[in-house]
Amino acid sequence: MLIWIIAAVLAAIVIIIFAAAPVRRSLITPSIYALFKRILPPMSDTERDALEAGTTWWDADLFSGRPDWKKFLKLPPPTLTAEERAFMDNEVRQLCEMVDDWEATQVWQGLPAAAWQFARDKGFLGMIIPKHYGGKAFSAYMHSQVVMMLSTRCSALAVQVMVPNSLGPAELLLHYGTDQQKDYYLPRLAKGEEIPCFALTSPYAGSDAAAIPDTGVVCMGQHEGRETLGLRVSWNKRYITLGPIATLLGLAFRVEDPDGLLAPDTKPGISCALIPANHPGVVIGRRHWPLNAVFQNGPTSGKDVFIPMEWIIGGPQQIGKGWRMLMECLAAGRAISLPSASVGTAKLAVRGTSAYCAIRRQFNTAIGKFEGVQEALARMGANLYMMDAARRLSALAVDLGEKPAVISAIAKYHVTERGREVVNDGMDILGGKGICMGPSNFLARAYQQIPIAITVEGANILTRCLIIFGQGAIRAHPYVLKEMRSTADSDQQRGLKDFDAAFFGHMRFTIANSVRALWYSLTGGISAPVPKGAASEMAPYYRAVGRLSTVFALMTDLSMFTLGGDLKRRERISSRLGDALSMLYLISAALKRYEDEGRQEKDAPYVHWSVRDALCKAQDALDGVLANFPSRPAALLARLLAFPFGLPYAPPSDKIGAQIATAMQTHDGARERLLAGSFLADDLRDPVACGELAFGLISLVEDIERRLKPAIKEGKLPPVPQSLPDMENWIAAAAAQGLVMPEERRAMSDFARYTDLSVHVDDFPPDLNAAADASKRRQMAPPAGGRVTAAEEAAPSARPL
């Protein structure tokens, strides 16, 4: 009897869902519609603007439970034009050669004046501005490449170039400015005549920027000798990058119109304006000092500063639309700036650390051969591969015309977090060298400053808890936003019709994902689609993403149906769901990169390690949702559908990790692809350059040492020493006995010298006057560019055999 009752209930549900729409809308839908209208929390204007800002892209496919791999792999690989390549090879490299991170932080406490002027003169501040305004009109991918390379050289340089091309006056003017504003400001910004900043954050409105307390009261006032309609603006802002040196202040504030002076159809609210920094009443404060980073950053304020209405970006018709403007621009800019800077920092860490592992010896063995070191090194390499893949894919989305709000949040959060892991692993490997400050330490500043990227453009805790899933569940889900819009429709009949289509479409969607999840779990996902023509060794990963995408879609619906509006406050659950979505995006990026780069066999270990690691993190996140789900019966049902036999994916093996560690210590194309787009100085004062020179000789030196082992065993030579003086004497003794050729002696001598420079740790006077010491070091540098090149150092006149 019970079986028949259950069958009857199931049959009734199916009939309801698939019944003819007119019958359903008259008998069933009105009650559900009324319930939804009653229980859905009201949406504020700022929440609506945030949700509707930007576009959906691959994230919508992942939310669907059925990602379209064919469409995805047909996307073109990101590329540079000939003009962009020339700029990278010339102007970008020239700019990198003009700065030194240690000197910037210890001598200049900022960028050298010549380097900053070069950046302005050569158009670095106008990369996103169209050519007819005098800008470079570079692609988003090019923008990303520039920021990444600059980040491998000097953090202050990267930030001060990055910010004018990200969320700021130029970006806002391009999309929303009046023709008059564009014609005046964009050429000046492109030429570097104006230095822009944008002031959003207030002391009591940080991540909650929609709660801006700064106000602009509509009033009449004097401007240029005449009375005009304008705003009396008061603000107090902090953390404003370029603020201390800005000539043009972009400002977000809340417009108030107590006297009703605005047009009747104008709704006051958050607005954005451009104010010259020398305008009466504008206060440019002193500098902040964020974790020893020396990019220009500081507060600004003003009290009852009168500005004319035409200084509103877009004119008076854009009053009250500032929050939407900011959210739409941030949706694109957040996908580029910080991910690119973090990848650059990671490339610096990986280049320096992998070379150090190959040349630094302990117990007469290169430290890179120790399994403990290899474990950390493998994490560094695999994380960098996936970080760079996500950076490339996210920039491609912007170049394709998308404003990927959810994807940009994923890229910002996970690329910066993995960047932190890469730097931490590098510090662990470097040991004592990593913790002693000085020009010989290539990683300490990155270690100090990595929390900056974690914090800005949406603190990572906020991004993970509220944005990735919170925004994605509504924007990228195929039905949720439609349901919400229909319940808010003032036309009852139209709203009911739209709600009926969305709600019962949602029901069919959930049932389909439930069935598919169970089928994949029973079959191990073997029937999940694999794109035609994809690399066969990667097929299991395409299937795994398809399976977990289905489970993710199912659990998203389960969470929304069960928790309703309370899901917004269940941040641990929404965070874990966001983690699962993020891992699926990162895996997609790694698989796409592998295809784009021609399925390089030597790159496969990076893909295998990073994808397997991400699969484990995705399933662990979903398992964490189920383990902590408030409704235990619902959690049990979901677990039976998704993971009836336990969690299916295992972490990367030690064998794959060893392959990566070996590859990172091998001078070949795979390592060069991993580090592509990073700057390498031709300067023997640079520890990374010295490490690379020694690394380039390691294979030859090891061959010579193997050949000389019999001589050591016979007592003709002592064991290979470690220190430079002893090594020079050892090489001389081998040469005197005719055991090495002159060119081999030179190679071994060079290797010993470069290695000694690489492992060197700096010391300072008792008062630690590092700035004076660095200044002395700079003054002692050769006059030709202030550099000691490898070619000059190796000149025959200076290098007797």
mmCIF file of C-alpha atoms in Angstrom, residues 277-617:
data_model
loop_
_atom_site.group_PDB
_atom_site.id
_atom_site.type_symbol
_atom_site.label_atom_id
_atom_site.label_comp_id
_atom_site.label_asym_id
_atom_site.label_seq_id
_atom_site.Cartn_x
_atom_site.Cartn_y
_atom_site.Cartn_z
ATOM 1 C CA ALA A 277 43.217 67.795 -7.280
ATOM 2 C CA ASN A 278 44.065 71.516 -7.132
ATOM 3 C CA HIS A 279 40.402 72.537 -6.850
ATOM 4 C CA PRO A 280 39.784 74.726 -3.773
ATOM 5 C CA GLY A 281 38.906 72.617 -0.739
ATOM 6 C CA VAL A 282 40.401 69.342 -1.971
ATOM 7 C CA VAL A 283 42.772 67.934 0.642
ATOM 8 C CA ILE A 284 45.387 65.448 -0.512
ATOM 9 C CA GLY A 285 46.653 63.702 2.581
ATOM 10 C CA ARG A 286 49.969 62.149 3.433
ATOM 11 C CA ARG A 287 51.000 58.613 2.433
ATOM 12 C CA HIS A 288 49.892 55.268 3.773
ATOM 13 C CA TRP A 289 52.667 52.667 4.094
ATOM 14 C CA PRO A 290 51.142 49.285 3.213
ATOM 15 C CA LEU A 291 53.523 46.544 4.381
ATOM 16 C CA ASN A 292 56.673 48.303 3.138
ATOM 17 C CA ALA A 293 55.227 48.643 -0.352
ATOM 18 C CA VAL A 294 56.113 52.046 -1.781
ATOM 19 C CA PHE A 295 53.477 52.599 -4.448
ATOM 20 C CA GLN A 296 51.755 55.912 -3.861
ATOM 21 C CA ASN A 297 48.740 55.463 -1.615
ATOM 22 C CA GLY A 298 47.041 57.738 0.877
ATOM 23 C CA PRO A 299 43.935 59.538 2.144
ATOM 24 C CA THR A 300 41.987 62.425 0.679
ATOM 25 C CA SER A 301 39.229 64.566 2.111
ATOM 26 C CA GLY A 302 37.154 67.658 1.534
ATOM 27 C CA LYS A 303 34.544 69.677 3.402
ATOM 28 C CA ASP A 304 31.694 71.459 1.618
ATOM 29 C CA VAL A 305 33.615 71.583 -1.660
ATOM 30 C CA PHE A 306 31.417 73.058 -4.377
ATOM 31 C CA ILE A 307 31.605 71.407 -7.793
ATOM 32 C CA PRO A 308 29.498 72.158 -10.885
ATOM 33 C CA MET A 309 27.002 69.578 -12.076
ATOM 34 C CA GLU A 310 28.978 68.929 -15.295
ATOM 35 C CA TRP A 311 31.759 67.337 -13.235
ATOM 36 C CA ILE A 312 29.508 64.346 -12.584
ATOM 37 C CA ILE A 313 30.796 61.538 -14.811
ATOM 38 C CA GLY A 314 28.241 61.312 -17.594
ATOM 39 C CA GLY A 315 26.604 64.574 -16.566
ATOM 40 C CA PRO A 316 23.483 65.127 -14.420
ATOM 41 C CA GLN A 317 21.643 62.228 -16.088
ATOM 42 C CA GLN A 318 24.078 59.807 -14.423
ATOM 43 C CA ILE A 319 23.298 60.991 -10.892
ATOM 44 C CA GLY A 320 22.309 58.022 -8.750
ATOM 45 C CA LYS A 321 23.827 55.503 -11.166
ATOM 46 C CA GLY A 322 27.328 55.459 -9.743
ATOM 47 C CA TRP A 323 27.066 52.120 -7.961
ATOM 48 C CA ARG A 324 25.976 50.369 -11.161
ATOM 49 C CA MET A 325 28.840 52.050 -13.025
ATOM 50 C CA LEU A 326 31.379 50.903 -10.452
ATOM 51 C CA MET A 327 30.090 47.339 -10.329
ATOM 52 C CA GLU A 328 30.131 46.966 -14.118
ATOM 53 C CA CYS A 329 33.672 48.316 -14.429
ATOM 54 C CA LEU A 330 34.900 46.239 -11.503
ATOM 55 C CA ALA A 331 33.427 43.122 -13.122
ATOM 56 C CA ALA A 332 35.987 43.494 -15.908
ATOM 57 C CA GLY A 333 38.912 45.169 -14.145
ATOM 58 C CA ARG A 334 39.019 42.688 -11.267
ATOM 59 C CA ALA A 335 39.650 39.913 -13.810
ATOM 60 C CA ILE A 336 42.914 41.512 -14.911
ATOM 61 C CA SER A 337 44.827 43.624 -12.409
ATOM 62 C CA LEU A 338 45.372 41.562 -9.274
ATOM 63 C CA PRO A 339 45.416 38.136 -10.974
ATOM 64 C CA SER A 340 48.117 39.419 -13.336
ATOM 65 C CA ALA A 341 50.172 40.944 -10.534
ATOM 66 C CA SER A 342 49.900 37.742 -8.478
ATOM 67 C CA VAL A 343 50.961 35.572 -11.411
ATOM 68 C CA GLY A 344 53.953 37.865 -11.951
ATOM 69 C CA THR A 345 54.959 37.533 -8.314
ATOM 70 C CA ALA A 346 54.559 33.747 -8.530
ATOM 71 C CA LYS A 347 56.750 33.606 -11.644
ATOM 72 C CA LEU A 348 59.454 35.554 -9.849
ATOM 73 C CA ALA A 349 59.221 33.135 -6.920
ATOM 74 C CA VAL A 350 59.275 30.030 -9.119
ATOM 75 C CA ARG A 351 62.153 31.211 -11.307
ATOM 76 C CA GLY A 352 64.357 32.180 -8.383
ATOM 77 C CA THR A 353 63.476 29.245 -6.155
ATOM 78 C CA SER A 354 63.726 26.510 -8.799
ATOM 79 C CA ALA A 355 67.178 27.716 -9.868
ATOM 80 C CA TYR A 356 68.242 27.953 -6.224
ATOM 81 C CA CYS A 357 67.106 24.349 -5.660
ATOM 82 C CA ALA A 358 69.271 23.147 -8.545
ATOM 83 C CA ILE A 359 72.457 24.992 -7.606
ATOM 84 C CA ARG A 360 72.309 25.063 -3.792
ATOM 85 C CA ARG A 361 73.875 22.005 -2.189
ATOM 86 C CA GLN A 362 73.494 20.458 1.235
ATOM 87 C CA PHE A 363 75.147 17.167 2.227
ATOM 88 C CA ASN A 364 76.911 17.350 -1.160
ATOM 89 C CA THR A 365 73.520 17.067 -2.905
ATOM 90 C CA ALA A 366 71.427 19.674 -4.669
ATOM 91 C CA ILE A 367 68.578 20.556 -2.291
ATOM 92 C CA GLY A 368 66.118 20.130 -5.165
ATOM 93 C CA LYS A 369 66.741 16.382 -5.000
ATOM 94 C CA PHE A 370 65.369 16.106 -1.462
ATOM 95 C CA GLU A 371 61.780 14.854 -1.471
ATOM 96 C CA GLY A 372 60.624 17.394 1.099
ATOM 97 C CA VAL A 373 61.844 20.229 -1.085
ATOM 98 C CA GLN A 374 60.401 18.564 -4.184
ATOM 99 C CA GLU A 375 56.982 18.421 -2.548
ATOM 100 C CA ALA A 376 56.938 22.199 -2.012
ATOM 101 C CA LEU A 377 58.510 22.866 -5.411
ATOM 102 C CA ALA A 378 55.864 20.772 -7.176
ATOM 103 C CA ARG A 379 53.103 22.754 -5.463
ATOM 104 C CA MET A 380 54.731 25.969 -6.621
ATOM 105 C CA GLY A 381 54.985 24.855 -10.247
ATOM 106 C CA ALA A 382 51.522 23.316 -10.506
ATOM 107 C CA ASN A 383 49.855 26.244 -8.747
ATOM 108 C CA LEU A 384 51.604 28.671 -11.086
ATOM 109 C CA TYR A 385 50.479 26.702 -14.146
ATOM 110 C CA MET A 386 46.840 26.872 -13.051
ATOM 111 C CA MET A 387 47.076 30.502 -11.906
ATOM 112 C CA ASP A 388 48.441 31.572 -15.272
ATOM 113 C CA ALA A 389 45.781 29.539 -17.065
ATOM 114 C CA ALA A 390 43.039 31.313 -15.093
ATOM 115 C CA ARG A 391 44.634 34.691 -15.786
ATOM 116 C CA ARG A 392 44.751 34.029 -19.533
ATOM 117 C CA LEU A 393 41.180 32.728 -19.709
ATOM 118 C CA SER A 394 39.759 35.600 -17.653
ATOM 119 C CA ALA A 395 41.516 38.198 -19.818
ATOM 120 C CA LEU A 396 40.184 36.426 -22.905
ATOM 121 C CA ALA A 397 36.648 36.784 -21.565
ATOM 122 C CA VAL A 398 37.099 40.550 -21.314
ATOM 123 C CA ASP A 399 38.547 40.703 -24.844
ATOM 124 C CA LEU A 400 35.494 38.824 -26.103
ATOM 125 C CA GLY A 401 33.327 41.644 -24.792
ATOM 126 C CA GLU A 402 32.268 40.072 -21.521
ATOM 127 C CA LYS A 403 32.136 41.773 -18.132
ATOM 128 C CA PRO A 404 32.420 38.527 -16.182
ATOM 129 C CA ALA A 405 31.360 39.496 -12.671
ATOM 130 C CA VAL A 406 31.512 36.021 -11.126
ATOM 131 C CA ILE A 407 34.564 34.853 -13.058
ATOM 132 C CA SER A 408 36.473 38.013 -12.158
ATOM 133 C CA ALA A 409 35.724 37.345 -8.481
ATOM 134 C CA ILE A 410 36.928 33.741 -8.855
ATOM 135 C CA ALA A 411 40.125 34.890 -10.579
ATOM 136 C CA LYS A 412 40.793 37.593 -8.002
ATOM 137 C CA TYR A 413 40.233 35.352 -5.001
ATOM 138 C CA HIS A 414 41.884 32.112 -6.099
ATOM 139 C CA VAL A 415 44.821 33.501 -8.060
ATOM 140 C CA THR A 416 45.827 35.774 -5.184
ATOM 141 C CA GLU A 417 45.389 32.958 -2.646
ATOM 142 C CA ARG A 418 47.473 30.553 -4.726
ATOM 143 C CA GLY A 419 50.015 33.320 -5.158
ATOM 144 C CA ARG A 420 50.292 33.443 -1.380
ATOM 145 C CA GLU A 421 50.848 29.665 -1.302
ATOM 146 C CA VAL A 422 53.563 29.894 -3.961
ATOM 147 C CA VAL A 423 55.439 32.612 -2.085
ATOM 148 C CA ASN A 424 55.098 30.769 1.246
ATOM 149 C CA ASP A 425 56.498 27.570 -0.282
ATOM 150 C CA GLY A 426 59.353 29.557 -1.796
ATOM 151 C CA MET A 427 60.187 31.057 1.583
ATOM 152 C CA ASP A 428 60.210 27.605 3.177
ATOM 153 C CA ILE A 429 62.678 26.374 0.571
ATOM 154 C CA LEU A 430 64.988 29.401 0.745
ATOM 155 C CA GLY A 431 65.249 29.103 4.519
ATOM 156 C CA GLY A 432 67.684 31.571 6.077
ATOM 157 C CA LYS A 433 68.312 33.357 2.793
ATOM 158 C CA GLY A 434 64.600 34.087 2.527
ATOM 159 C CA ILE A 435 64.264 35.794 5.900
ATOM 160 C CA CYS A 436 67.241 38.154 5.722
ATOM 161 C CA MET A 437 66.368 41.436 4.037
ATOM 162 C CA GLY A 438 68.639 42.977 1.463
ATOM 163 C CA PRO A 439 69.236 43.354 -2.280
ATOM 164 C CA SER A 440 70.237 39.688 -2.489
ATOM 165 C CA ASN A 441 66.800 38.552 -1.290
ATOM 166 C CA PHE A 442 64.394 38.318 -4.222
ATOM 167 C CA LEU A 443 61.376 37.047 -2.283
ATOM 168 C CA ALA A 444 61.152 38.891 1.041
ATOM 169 C CA ARG A 445 59.277 41.923 -0.299
ATOM 170 C CA ALA A 446 56.781 39.688 -2.071
ATOM 171 C CA TYR A 447 56.280 37.762 1.181
ATOM 172 C CA GLN A 448 55.641 41.023 3.044
ATOM 173 C CA GLN A 449 53.293 42.470 0.454
ATOM 174 C CA ILE A 450 51.210 39.495 -0.695
ATOM 175 C CA PRO A 451 48.417 40.362 1.809
ATOM 176 C CA ILE A 452 47.840 43.601 -0.128
ATOM 177 C CA ALA A 453 46.543 41.673 -3.130
ATOM 178 C CA ILE A 454 44.479 39.531 -0.778
ATOM 179 C CA THR A 455 42.838 42.640 0.667
ATOM 180 C CA VAL A 456 42.099 45.132 -2.106
ATOM 181 C CA GLU A 457 39.313 45.133 -4.740
ATOM 182 C CA GLY A 458 37.136 43.148 -2.363
ATOM 183 C CA ALA A 459 38.798 41.457 0.607
ATOM 184 C CA ASN A 460 39.153 37.749 -0.073
ATOM 185 C CA ILE A 461 36.997 36.677 2.854
ATOM 186 C CA LEU A 462 34.194 38.863 1.530
ATOM 187 C CA THR A 463 34.749 37.719 -2.056
ATOM 188 C CA ARG A 464 34.548 34.076 -1.065
ATOM 189 C CA CYS A 465 31.636 34.366 1.359
ATOM 190 C CA LEU A 466 29.347 36.763 -0.486
ATOM 191 C CA ILE A 467 30.313 37.332 -4.101
ATOM 192 C CA ILE A 468 31.414 34.150 -5.867
ATOM 193 C CA PHE A 469 28.400 32.034 -4.986
ATOM 194 C CA GLY A 470 26.068 34.714 -3.665
ATOM 195 C CA GLN A 471 26.166 36.638 -6.919
ATOM 196 C CA GLY A 472 26.744 33.595 -9.094
ATOM 197 C CA ALA A 473 23.763 31.655 -7.748
ATOM 198 C CA ILE A 474 21.464 34.391 -8.989
ATOM 199 C CA ARG A 475 23.269 35.703 -12.083
ATOM 200 C CA ALA A 476 24.604 32.453 -13.546
ATOM 201 C CA HIS A 477 21.766 30.097 -12.574
ATOM 202 C CA PRO A 478 19.420 29.558 -15.540
ATOM 203 C CA TYR A 479 16.213 30.278 -13.575
ATOM 204 C CA VAL A 480 16.715 32.047 -10.233
ATOM 205 C CA LEU A 481 17.026 35.616 -11.493
ATOM 206 C CA LYS A 482 13.978 35.101 -13.715
ATOM 207 C CA GLU A 483 11.982 33.954 -10.692
ATOM 208 C CA MET A 484 13.090 36.954 -8.653
ATOM 209 C CA ARG A 485 12.283 39.417 -11.406
ATOM 210 C CA SER A 486 8.855 37.916 -11.970
ATOM 211 C CA THR A 487 7.883 38.282 -8.296
ATOM 212 C CA ALA A 488 8.935 41.937 -8.397
ATOM 213 C CA ASP A 489 6.925 42.673 -11.553
ATOM 214 C CA SER A 490 4.227 45.293 -10.973
ATOM 215 C CA ASP A 491 2.113 43.674 -13.709
ATOM 216 C CA GLN A 492 0.495 40.765 -11.838
ATOM 217 C CA GLN A 493 -0.555 38.782 -14.908
ATOM 218 C CA ARG A 494 2.761 39.122 -16.691
ATOM 219 C CA GLY A 495 4.631 38.312 -13.495
ATOM 220 C CA LEU A 496 2.533 35.197 -12.924
ATOM 221 C CA LYS A 497 3.153 33.973 -16.473
ATOM 222 C CA ASP A 498 6.908 34.585 -16.256
ATOM 223 C CA PHE A 499 7.078 32.988 -12.817
ATOM 224 C CA ASP A 500 5.249 29.898 -14.022
ATOM 225 C CA ALA A 501 7.726 29.386 -16.858
ATOM 226 C CA ALA A 502 10.739 30.015 -14.623
ATOM 227 C CA PHE A 503 9.607 28.029 -11.589
ATOM 228 C CA PHE A 504 8.532 24.877 -13.392
ATOM 229 C CA GLY A 505 11.521 25.101 -15.686
ATOM 230 C CA HIS A 506 13.579 25.210 -12.507
ATOM 231 C CA MET A 507 11.800 22.097 -11.222
ATOM 232 C CA ARG A 508 12.506 20.196 -14.434
ATOM 233 C CA PHE A 509 16.121 21.373 -14.261
ATOM 234 C CA THR A 510 16.510 20.065 -10.693
ATOM 235 C CA ILE A 511 14.968 16.692 -11.475
ATOM 236 C CA ALA A 512 17.185 16.287 -14.546
ATOM 237 C CA ASN A 513 20.297 17.066 -12.504
ATOM 238 C CA SER A 514 19.213 14.634 -9.791
ATOM 239 C CA VAL A 515 18.841 11.814 -12.295
ATOM 240 C CA ARG A 516 22.099 12.702 -14.031
ATOM 241 C CA ALA A 517 23.979 12.929 -10.725
ATOM 242 C CA LEU A 518 22.789 9.470 -9.709
ATOM 243 C CA TRP A 519 23.671 8.023 -13.096
ATOM 244 C CA TYR A 520 27.170 9.520 -13.025
ATOM 245 C CA SER A 521 27.750 8.281 -9.490
ATOM 246 C CA LEU A 522 26.662 4.722 -10.367
ATOM 247 C CA THR A 523 28.799 4.648 -13.531
ATOM 248 C CA GLY A 524 31.796 6.577 -12.250
ATOM 249 C CA GLY A 525 31.003 9.410 -14.624
ATOM 250 C CA ILE A 526 32.146 7.377 -17.618
ATOM 251 C CA SER A 527 29.212 8.640 -19.677
ATOM 252 C CA ALA A 528 29.883 12.317 -18.983
ATOM 253 C CA PRO A 529 30.696 14.116 -22.232
ATOM 254 C CA VAL A 530 34.247 14.609 -23.493
ATOM 255 C CA PRO A 531 34.812 17.139 -26.282
ATOM 256 C CA LYS A 532 35.672 15.657 -29.635
ATOM 257 C CA GLY A 533 39.337 16.069 -30.449
ATOM 258 C CA ALA A 534 40.442 16.803 -26.887
ATOM 259 C CA ALA A 535 43.641 15.204 -25.610
ATOM 260 C CA SER A 536 42.842 11.600 -24.677
ATOM 261 C CA GLU A 537 44.947 11.667 -21.496
ATOM 262 C CA MET A 538 42.802 14.553 -20.250
ATOM 263 C CA ALA A 539 39.450 12.845 -20.958
ATOM 264 C CA PRO A 540 38.934 11.729 -17.323
ATOM 265 C CA TYR A 541 39.150 15.360 -16.232
ATOM 266 C CA TYR A 542 36.479 16.544 -18.665
ATOM 267 C CA ARG A 543 34.224 13.791 -17.356
ATOM 268 C CA ALA A 544 35.022 14.715 -13.753
ATOM 269 C CA VAL A 545 34.110 18.356 -14.337
ATOM 270 C CA GLY A 546 30.861 17.265 -15.970
ATOM 271 C CA ARG A 547 30.030 15.048 -13.007
ATOM 272 C CA LEU A 548 30.890 17.610 -10.349
ATOM 273 C CA SER A 549 29.134 20.357 -12.297
ATOM 274 C CA THR A 550 25.956 18.286 -12.128
ATOM 275 C CA VAL A 551 26.407 17.684 -8.397
ATOM 276 C CA PHE A 552 27.124 21.364 -7.846
ATOM 277 C CA ALA A 553 23.956 22.392 -9.719
ATOM 278 C CA LEU A 554 21.914 19.887 -7.720
ATOM 279 C CA MET A 555 23.307 21.045 -4.378
ATOM 280 C CA THR A 556 22.806 24.683 -5.333
ATOM 281 C CA ASP A 557 19.121 24.043 -5.912
ATOM 282 C CA LEU A 558 18.854 21.924 -2.790
ATOM 283 C CA SER A 559 20.389 24.753 -0.739
ATOM 284 C CA MET A 560 18.094 27.391 -2.209
ATOM 285 C CA PHE A 561 14.933 25.277 -1.896
ATOM 286 C CA THR A 562 15.769 24.229 1.671
ATOM 287 C CA LEU A 563 17.259 27.407 3.116
ATOM 288 C CA GLY A 564 15.533 30.043 0.995
ATOM 289 C CA GLY A 565 16.534 33.588 1.891
ATOM 290 C CA ASP A 566 18.489 32.270 4.886
ATOM 291 C CA LEU A 567 21.165 30.976 2.485
ATOM 292 C CA LYS A 568 22.381 34.570 2.225
ATOM 293 C CA ARG A 569 23.393 34.393 5.886
ATOM 294 C CA ARG A 570 24.745 30.825 5.772
ATOM 295 C CA GLU A 571 28.149 32.019 4.635
ATOM 296 C CA ARG A 572 30.021 28.800 5.381
ATOM 297 C CA ILE A 573 27.688 26.860 3.099
ATOM 298 C CA SER A 574 27.701 29.457 0.335
ATOM 299 C CA SER A 575 31.511 29.735 0.610
ATOM 300 C CA ARG A 576 31.959 26.001 0.098
ATOM 301 C CA LEU A 577 29.600 26.039 -2.871
ATOM 302 C CA GLY A 578 31.623 28.942 -4.241
ATOM 303 C CA ASP A 579 34.821 26.934 -3.727
ATOM 304 C CA ALA A 580 33.391 24.070 -5.771
ATOM 305 C CA LEU A 581 32.375 26.407 -8.598
ATOM 306 C CA SER A 582 35.799 28.056 -8.512
ATOM 307 C CA MET A 583 37.653 24.754 -8.753
ATOM 308 C CA LEU A 584 35.599 23.785 -11.797
ATOM 309 C CA TYR A 585 36.521 27.085 -13.447
ATOM 310 C CA LEU A 586 40.232 26.678 -12.629
ATOM 311 C CA ILE A 587 40.236 23.121 -14.005
ATOM 312 C CA SER A 588 38.565 24.358 -17.184
ATOM 313 C CA ALA A 589 41.251 27.027 -17.538
ATOM 314 C CA ALA A 590 44.078 24.493 -17.132
ATOM 315 C CA LEU A 591 42.547 22.135 -19.718
ATOM 316 C CA LYS A 592 42.033 25.024 -22.144
ATOM 317 C CA ARG A 593 45.619 26.183 -21.730
ATOM 318 C CA TYR A 594 46.925 22.686 -22.414
ATOM 319 C CA GLU A 595 45.000 22.619 -25.691
ATOM 320 C CA ASP A 596 45.935 26.196 -26.625
ATOM 321 C CA GLU A 597 49.649 25.505 -26.187
ATOM 322 C CA GLY A 598 49.604 22.460 -28.435
ATOM 323 C CA ARG A 599 49.344 19.676 -25.833
ATOM 324 C CA GLN A 600 53.000 19.909 -24.863
ATOM 325 C CA GLU A 601 53.892 16.500 -23.434
ATOM 326 C CA LYS A 602 56.309 17.962 -20.896
ATOM 327 C CA ASP A 603 53.553 20.221 -19.558
ATOM 328 C CA ALA A 604 51.208 17.312 -18.833
ATOM 329 C CA PRO A 605 52.484 16.762 -15.248
ATOM 330 C CA TYR A 606 51.530 20.352 -14.379
ATOM 331 C CA VAL A 607 48.019 19.711 -15.681
ATOM 332 C CA HIS A 608 47.666 16.355 -13.920
ATOM 333 C CA TRP A 609 48.841 17.704 -10.555
ATOM 334 C CA SER A 610 46.853 20.955 -10.609
ATOM 335 C CA VAL A 611 43.640 19.356 -11.908
ATOM 336 C CA ARG A 612 43.715 16.443 -9.470
ATOM 337 C CA ASP A 613 44.383 18.814 -6.613
ATOM 338 C CA ALA A 614 41.453 21.015 -7.702
ATOM 339 C CA LEU A 615 39.129 18.010 -8.107
ATOM 340 C CA CYS A 616 39.885 16.976 -4.521
ATOM 341 C CA LYS A 617 39.231 20.504 -3.294
#
